[in-house]
Amino acid sequence: MGRASKTTARELIVRSRVELSDALVALLCERLGELLGEPVTIRQERNPHVRGAIIYLDEQRQVVIDTSAPLKEMQRRLERGVTLAARGGQRASDIIVSQGDVPLISVSDTNLKRALDALRGRRVRLEARAPVDSDVTDHLAAKLSAAAGRDITVDMRVDPRLEASAVLYLGEGQRVVLDDRFAWLRDVTASLERYREAGFSPDETYDYIRSIIDSTQPELRLEEVREAGRVLEVGDGIALVSGMGTVGSQEVVEFENGALGIAFSLLTDRVGCLLLGSEDAIREGSGVRRTGHLLKTPVGASLRGRIVDSLGRPIDGHGPIAPDAMRPIERLAPGITDRMPVDTPLHTGIKVIDALVPLGRGQRELIIGDRKIGKTSIAIDTIMAQHDTDVICVYTSIGQKASSVGRIVQTLTESGAMEYTTLVVALPNEQPAFRYIAPYTACAMGEYVMDGGGHGLVVYDDLSKHAATYREVSALLKRPIGREAYPGDIFYVHSRLLERSARLSAELGGGSLTGLPIVETLAGDISAFIPTNVISICDGQIVLDTGLFNEGVRPAMDVGLSVSRVGGAAQTRLVKQVAGRLRIDLAQYQEMAQFVKFGAEVDQATLDQLTRGERSRELLKQTLHNPMPEAHEALVLFAVVNGLLDDLPTADLARFERHVVDFVVRARPGLVTALAEGTRMDEALEDEIRTAVDECKASFTVQVETEPTSLGLADSMVSEEEVGVAP
Ligand code: ATP
Ligand code: MG
């Protein structure tokens, strides 16, 4: 074991569970040598308690390698990990995180032979992530037959949710997890086609496969004997199972009737599983088997425009989905060094949000408020506003009625937003497990976009229902309760979801995933348990207020309570320039309006401020499903902030807004372009806007006349007279 150390070379200790292959040791020596700038030898120490391997660089620094990761991944981690470790300071566990869910060990050819000797019968079963060409299974059968010294037949089964690329079952209790080279099976199958088309001979094709197989090390991994379990109790979407003492948390288990479940509550004598399928035919004493993998969801471009359930299965009747890949629904969030600050705006098309609580790509912004006051509408409008951008959206519906989801689908389809949106839907009548996993599935889909360097937006509608679902399953599994009967880890349930929203660093492709969780409050109480939890996880919140909604202020955003802690950095300078004033105008208006309501006498300056504030508040109202391009927003916000609309009756403002936008689009396309591109508001641009607004007023018919400072108290008078309002 290990290499003889030369006198000049530095000896590093590698502690691992199994003996590392020579190829891997050589690779390690080379990489570590490069890093440390001196020749390195490696001394191996076996330790059965280590998962994967740990390389001790010196007292302070160590590198952890998880061998359950494929070689390519391992190499990548090694490169990154070593570079980071070289900067010093960090603990190894911060740098490289092992995420394998099943303990896997390497197996040499002799182990394989021993395993095959133990095999009674001649049939083995190969489960693979993708369909495998019969050429490949034949090749495998030949190899196994040679190792066993007798004929072995390979049966094939496809399971796209498999964690490993392929698993070989040897009789009852043993399985061999086939390594990375089978991760290329799909490539191999595809290349086989190409080779055939190109007229290559079968010999050349086999050589190609062999070259792939030979170029990969380590060879095979044999998994510990697995255990089967028995159902003790089933009902309400959960099953209590005995046995399966080695099952991992969140591991997928399979029941006799083919239904899947998630191992959820691990106790010493029993395991509580959430069912993801029918309870039919599962009864006391039925068998359950471990699958050794985490729950996965299909991801990729083919999901756009589709409606799927929490397992990523289509429910829109548009046929099967061929995903780019399968991704675990849960994953560790990117670490600090993997991220960079939010610096690109996420345009929502909603004036009040873009101006006062601007969002950035990679941000988490909570939408919170009582029921039926436009929470979902804000999220849907934001998705619609991504129409001409490169943002890919995922909308999660957790426990909303099918009819509500239907309306959302209709809105998105009619506006063309469905093309770049996936809906993950967990209906209220489904088993609780579906409602529990829906946001994680949606997040994995968005993450795939982010990992590819793209920009994703995920809406979780809503996390209050998600928390209630979690409370429900926890109660069924008799987990101890915490505050307001929510289980103690409810904070972690939401934080590990929302932390996955990120802006990735340039080295990782610079992609982003923006998260818009929604939380419903009772009687506007944003200081209740779930609201405070989620507020503390997010980078800001959009607070909707029932009072405002009923007064007709829509979107009913409470300007005082809503914040965006990071988005300001991403706001375009144009909007930023006008937004500062707007905030002050609104705040002053709020204060003085109260004052005036009590009949206080006011001077002219105050009156002017009231006029301005009233216009501002009116202009920030926006109709449903009508997101505005940024240039239009900048135009009208500039107009109101600079008092250009003070002389118009408040009630006519919405009409004038449309009028001025139409006018500028039609008669001054140059101005729109300047505003769209504009990085700042210079004098020339300002003059142009002023002139445009004035011209617009000249051709505008005031229909409703009110006193400028009426605050809606005076009776409105309708007149049809044509007025050129003096500027
Ligand atoms: P729920 O509690 O049911 O989830 P919600 O808070 O998500 O409700 P929405 O469904 O978005 O609220 O909206 C509730 C109602 O308010 C809808 O009928 C919608 O048409 C109306 N509404 C929301 N925003 C606006 C708006 N900007 N202008 C006009 N009406 C609006
Ligand atoms: Mg809603």
mmCIF file of N, CA, C and O in Angstrom, residues 290 402 491 537 639 668:
data_model
loop_
_atom_site.group_PDB
_atom_site.id
_atom_site.type_symbol
_atom_site.label_atom_id
_atom_site.label_comp_id
_atom_site.label_asym_id
_atom_site.label_seq_id
_atom_site.Cartn_x
_atom_site.Cartn_y
_atom_site.Cartn_z
ATOM 1 N N ARG A 290 -34.689 -0.255 -0.536
ATOM 2 C CA ARG A 290 -33.936 0.989 -0.733
ATOM 3 C C ARG A 290 -33.571 1.106 -2.197
ATOM 4 O O ARG A 290 -33.393 0.106 -2.879
ATOM 5 N N ALA A 402 -57.181 23.666 -8.476
ATOM 6 C CA ALA A 402 -56.933 23.455 -9.904
ATOM 7 C C ALA A 402 -57.483 24.617 -10.724
ATOM 8 O O ALA A 402 -56.887 25.027 -11.728
ATOM 9 N N PHE A 491 -37.631 26.296 9.967
ATOM 10 C CA PHE A 491 -36.776 27.367 9.458
ATOM 11 C C PHE A 491 -35.768 26.805 8.454
ATOM 12 O O PHE A 491 -35.560 27.351 7.375
ATOM 13 N N ILE A 537 -34.897 35.225 6.074
ATOM 14 C CA ILE A 537 -34.078 34.496 5.091
ATOM 15 C C ILE A 537 -33.904 35.323 3.822
ATOM 16 O O ILE A 537 -32.877 35.258 3.156
ATOM 17 N N ALA A 639 -41.857 62.250 -15.290
ATOM 18 C CA ALA A 639 -42.884 63.285 -15.424
ATOM 19 C C ALA A 639 -43.519 63.605 -14.074
ATOM 20 O O ALA A 639 -43.661 64.772 -13.706
ATOM 21 N N ARG A 668 -42.265 60.018 -31.029
ATOM 22 C CA ARG A 668 -40.866 60.248 -30.625
ATOM 23 C C ARG A 668 -40.122 58.937 -30.366
ATOM 24 O O ARG A 668 -39.638 58.714 -29.252
#
